[in-house]
XYZ file of C-alpha atoms in Angstrom:
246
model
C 0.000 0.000 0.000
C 1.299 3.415 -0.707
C 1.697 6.243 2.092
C -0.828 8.109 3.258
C 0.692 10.818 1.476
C 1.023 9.692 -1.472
C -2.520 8.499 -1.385
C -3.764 11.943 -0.334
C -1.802 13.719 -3.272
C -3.285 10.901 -5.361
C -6.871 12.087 -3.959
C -6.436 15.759 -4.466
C -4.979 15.471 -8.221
C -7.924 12.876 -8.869
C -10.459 15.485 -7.127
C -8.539 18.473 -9.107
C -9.083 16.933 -12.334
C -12.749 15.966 -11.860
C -13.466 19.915 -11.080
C -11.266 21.337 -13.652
C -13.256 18.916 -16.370
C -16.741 18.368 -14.855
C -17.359 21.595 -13.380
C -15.681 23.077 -16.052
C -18.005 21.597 -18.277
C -20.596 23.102 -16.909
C -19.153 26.635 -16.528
C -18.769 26.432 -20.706
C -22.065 25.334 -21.279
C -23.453 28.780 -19.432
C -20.846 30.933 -21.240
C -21.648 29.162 -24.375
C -25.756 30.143 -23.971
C -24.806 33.605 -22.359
C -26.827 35.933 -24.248
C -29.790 33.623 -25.323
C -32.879 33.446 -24.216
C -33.940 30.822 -22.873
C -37.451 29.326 -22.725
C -38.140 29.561 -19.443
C -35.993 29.940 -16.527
C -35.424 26.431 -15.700
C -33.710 26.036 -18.685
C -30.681 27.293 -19.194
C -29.917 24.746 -22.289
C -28.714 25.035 -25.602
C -28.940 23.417 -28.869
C -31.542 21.539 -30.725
C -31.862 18.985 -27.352
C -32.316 21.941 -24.815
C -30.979 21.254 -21.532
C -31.441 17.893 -21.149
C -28.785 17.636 -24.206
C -26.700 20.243 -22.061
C -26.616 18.020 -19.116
C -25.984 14.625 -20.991
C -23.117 16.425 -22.219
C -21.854 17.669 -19.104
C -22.577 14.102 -17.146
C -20.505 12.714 -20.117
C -17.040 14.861 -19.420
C -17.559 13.663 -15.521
C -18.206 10.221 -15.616
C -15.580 9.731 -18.493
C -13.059 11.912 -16.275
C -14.014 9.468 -12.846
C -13.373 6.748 -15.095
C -9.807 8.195 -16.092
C -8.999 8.894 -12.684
C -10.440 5.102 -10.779
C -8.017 3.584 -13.905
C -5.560 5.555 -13.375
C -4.852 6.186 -9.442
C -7.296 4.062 -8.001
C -4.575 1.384 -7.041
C -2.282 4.165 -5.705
C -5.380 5.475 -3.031
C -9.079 3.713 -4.311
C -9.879 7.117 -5.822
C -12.241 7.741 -3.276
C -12.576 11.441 -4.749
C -15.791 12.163 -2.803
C -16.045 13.379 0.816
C -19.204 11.214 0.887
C -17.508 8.412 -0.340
C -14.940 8.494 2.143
C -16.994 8.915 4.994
C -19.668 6.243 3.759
C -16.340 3.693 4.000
C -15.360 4.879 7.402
C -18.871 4.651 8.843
C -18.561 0.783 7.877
C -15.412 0.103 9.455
C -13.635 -0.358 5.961
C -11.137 3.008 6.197
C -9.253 4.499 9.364
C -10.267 7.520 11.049
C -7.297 8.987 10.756
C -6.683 8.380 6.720
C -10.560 9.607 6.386
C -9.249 12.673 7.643
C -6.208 13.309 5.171
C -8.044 12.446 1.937
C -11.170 14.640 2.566
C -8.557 17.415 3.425
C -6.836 16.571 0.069
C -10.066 16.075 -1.756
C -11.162 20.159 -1.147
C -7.739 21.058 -1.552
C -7.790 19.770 -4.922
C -11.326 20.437 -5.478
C -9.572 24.192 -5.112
C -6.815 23.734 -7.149
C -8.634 22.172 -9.889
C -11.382 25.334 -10.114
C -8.469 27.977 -10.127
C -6.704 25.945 -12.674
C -9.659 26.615 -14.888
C -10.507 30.312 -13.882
C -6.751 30.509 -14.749
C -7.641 28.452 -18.363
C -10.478 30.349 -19.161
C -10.498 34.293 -17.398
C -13.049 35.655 -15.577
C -16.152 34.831 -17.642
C -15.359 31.781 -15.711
C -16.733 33.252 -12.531
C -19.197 36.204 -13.810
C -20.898 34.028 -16.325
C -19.613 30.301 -15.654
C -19.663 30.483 -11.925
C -16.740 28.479 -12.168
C -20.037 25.485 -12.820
C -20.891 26.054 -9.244
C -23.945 24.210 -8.080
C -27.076 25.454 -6.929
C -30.684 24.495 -6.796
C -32.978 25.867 -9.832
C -35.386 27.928 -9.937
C -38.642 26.701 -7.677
C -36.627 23.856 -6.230
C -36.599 24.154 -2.532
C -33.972 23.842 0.359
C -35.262 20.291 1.240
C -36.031 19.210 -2.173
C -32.414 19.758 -3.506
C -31.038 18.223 -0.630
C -33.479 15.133 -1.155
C -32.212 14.737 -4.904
C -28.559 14.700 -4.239
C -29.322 12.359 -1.497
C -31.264 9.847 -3.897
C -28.472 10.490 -7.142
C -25.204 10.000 -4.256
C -27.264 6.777 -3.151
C -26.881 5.353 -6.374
C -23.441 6.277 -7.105
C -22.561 4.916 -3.774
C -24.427 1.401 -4.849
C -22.225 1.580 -7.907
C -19.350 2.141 -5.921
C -20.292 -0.849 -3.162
C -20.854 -3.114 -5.958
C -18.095 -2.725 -8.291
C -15.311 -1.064 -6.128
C -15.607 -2.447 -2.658
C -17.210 -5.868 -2.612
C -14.414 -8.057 -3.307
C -16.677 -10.619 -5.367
C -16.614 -7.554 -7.963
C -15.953 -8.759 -11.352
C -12.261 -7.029 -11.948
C -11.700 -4.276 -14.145
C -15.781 -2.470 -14.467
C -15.466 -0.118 -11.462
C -14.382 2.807 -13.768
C -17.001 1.925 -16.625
C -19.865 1.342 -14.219
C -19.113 3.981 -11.421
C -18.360 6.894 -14.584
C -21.502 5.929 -16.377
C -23.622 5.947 -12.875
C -22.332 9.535 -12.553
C -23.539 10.403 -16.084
C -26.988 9.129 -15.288
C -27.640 10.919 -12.128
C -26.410 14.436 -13.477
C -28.116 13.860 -17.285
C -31.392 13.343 -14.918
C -30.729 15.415 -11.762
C -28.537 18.157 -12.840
C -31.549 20.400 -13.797
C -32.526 20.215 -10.329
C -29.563 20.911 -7.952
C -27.063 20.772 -9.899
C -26.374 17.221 -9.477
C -23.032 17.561 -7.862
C -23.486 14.296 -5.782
C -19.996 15.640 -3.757
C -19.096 17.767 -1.122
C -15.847 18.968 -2.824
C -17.021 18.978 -6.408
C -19.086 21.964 -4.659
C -16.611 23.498 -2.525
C -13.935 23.957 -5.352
C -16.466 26.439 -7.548
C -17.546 28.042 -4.552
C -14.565 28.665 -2.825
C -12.827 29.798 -6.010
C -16.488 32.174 -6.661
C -15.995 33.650 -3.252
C -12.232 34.280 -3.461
C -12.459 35.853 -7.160
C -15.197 38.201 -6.657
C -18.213 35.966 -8.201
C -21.139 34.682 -6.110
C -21.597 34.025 -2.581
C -23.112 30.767 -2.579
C -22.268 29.188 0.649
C -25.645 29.570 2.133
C -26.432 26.669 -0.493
C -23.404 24.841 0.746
C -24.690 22.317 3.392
C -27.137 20.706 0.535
C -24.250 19.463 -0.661
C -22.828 17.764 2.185
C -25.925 16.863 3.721
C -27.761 15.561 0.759
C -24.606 13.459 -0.531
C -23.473 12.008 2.914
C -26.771 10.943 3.996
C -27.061 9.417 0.691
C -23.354 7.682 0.734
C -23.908 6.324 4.061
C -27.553 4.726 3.452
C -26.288 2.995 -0.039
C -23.059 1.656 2.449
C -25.346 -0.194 5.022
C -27.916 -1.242 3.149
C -25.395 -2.917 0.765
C -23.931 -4.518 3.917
C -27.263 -5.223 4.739
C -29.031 -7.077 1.740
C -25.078 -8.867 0.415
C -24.484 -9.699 4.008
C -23.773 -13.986 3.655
């Protein structure tokens, strides 16, 4: 097993590169429609599919960028990548306390890193008009409904994860497919609603970086995303324990 610091640099590049790309993603797709007008204002889509085509896309670049990082450092530290998934894995006596600790510090770190790296890409339409793909619920979507959908969406991804990742009856060599495509799913369905981020840090990057940079203020929205995703990481955990328990 590799140190614990190389695992946590392994988690915050992994976490970096999932915000630079996915969130990113999203951040183009409202400087690309800046300017249009859009139906109503639940949509903020573009194109001959609307936003529903918007969001496949952007559910796309993350779950083929998870996939890139579970391949490609997910022997070096799991490629946890997720607050939520980190914490669902402690909560079932399958990580130390003390590791949990260093890879969800990593995992905002590079959450950070990886939505400056792309303010620095891209300029400050980033922030004014891409909000650095910051997540937030949409129009008419309430406090307690967002944080209900990202619970349901991380409690999927988590299932994904239990089955394919953890569960060491997991056919080898499907995590990245499965767990990348799960992601896709969830945000090409959810994203419309809260933003589908589905984890803690994907959030905290964008905001953060907002905040720092003179964009929005967004962290009143903030615990939805931990609350919504945790609850939902640590339900799929147990009750995968619960119905594969032998």
């Amino acid at each position: 097993m590799a140190t614990l610091a190389n695992r946590s640099i392994a988690e915050a590049v992994g976490t970096a590169l999932l915000v630079y790309f996915g969130a990113g993603a999203a951040a183009i797709t409202l400087m690309i429609a800046n300017g249009t007008k859009p139906a109503t204002p639940f949509n903020i889509g573009i194109g001959q599919l609307g936003g529903l085509g918007d969001w496949f896309a952007i559910g796309l670049t993350f779950g083929i960028v998870i996939a890139v990082v579970i391949y490609a450092l997910g022997r070096v530290s799991g490629a946890h990548i997720n607050p939520a998934v980190t914490i669902a894995l402690w909560a079932t006596k399958r990580f130390p306390a003390g590791d949990a600790v260093a890879y969800i510090i990593a995992q905002l770190i590079g959450a950070a890193v990886g939505s400056l790296l792309f303010f620095l890409t891209v300029g400050m339409d980033a922030v004014t008009i891409g909000g650095l793909g910051a997540t937030t619920p949409f129009p008419g979507i309430g406090y307690g409904q967002a944080i209900l959908v990202e619970a349901i969406a991380t409690f999927v991804l988590m299932l994904a994860i239990m089955g394919t990742a953890v569960d060491k009856k997991a056919p080898a060599g499907f995590a990245g497919l499965v767990i990348g495509l799960s992601v896709t799913a969830m945000i090409t369905s959810t994203g419309n609603i809260a933003g589908a981020s589905l984890n803690p840090a994907r959030t905290f990057g964008p905001y953060l970086m907002d905040f720092l940079l003179g964009g929005s203020n967004l962290w009143g929205f903030f615990p939805i995303y931990i609350i919504g995703p945790v609850a939902g990481a640590l339900l799929a955990a147990f009750f995968y324990d619960r119905i594969a328990a032998e």
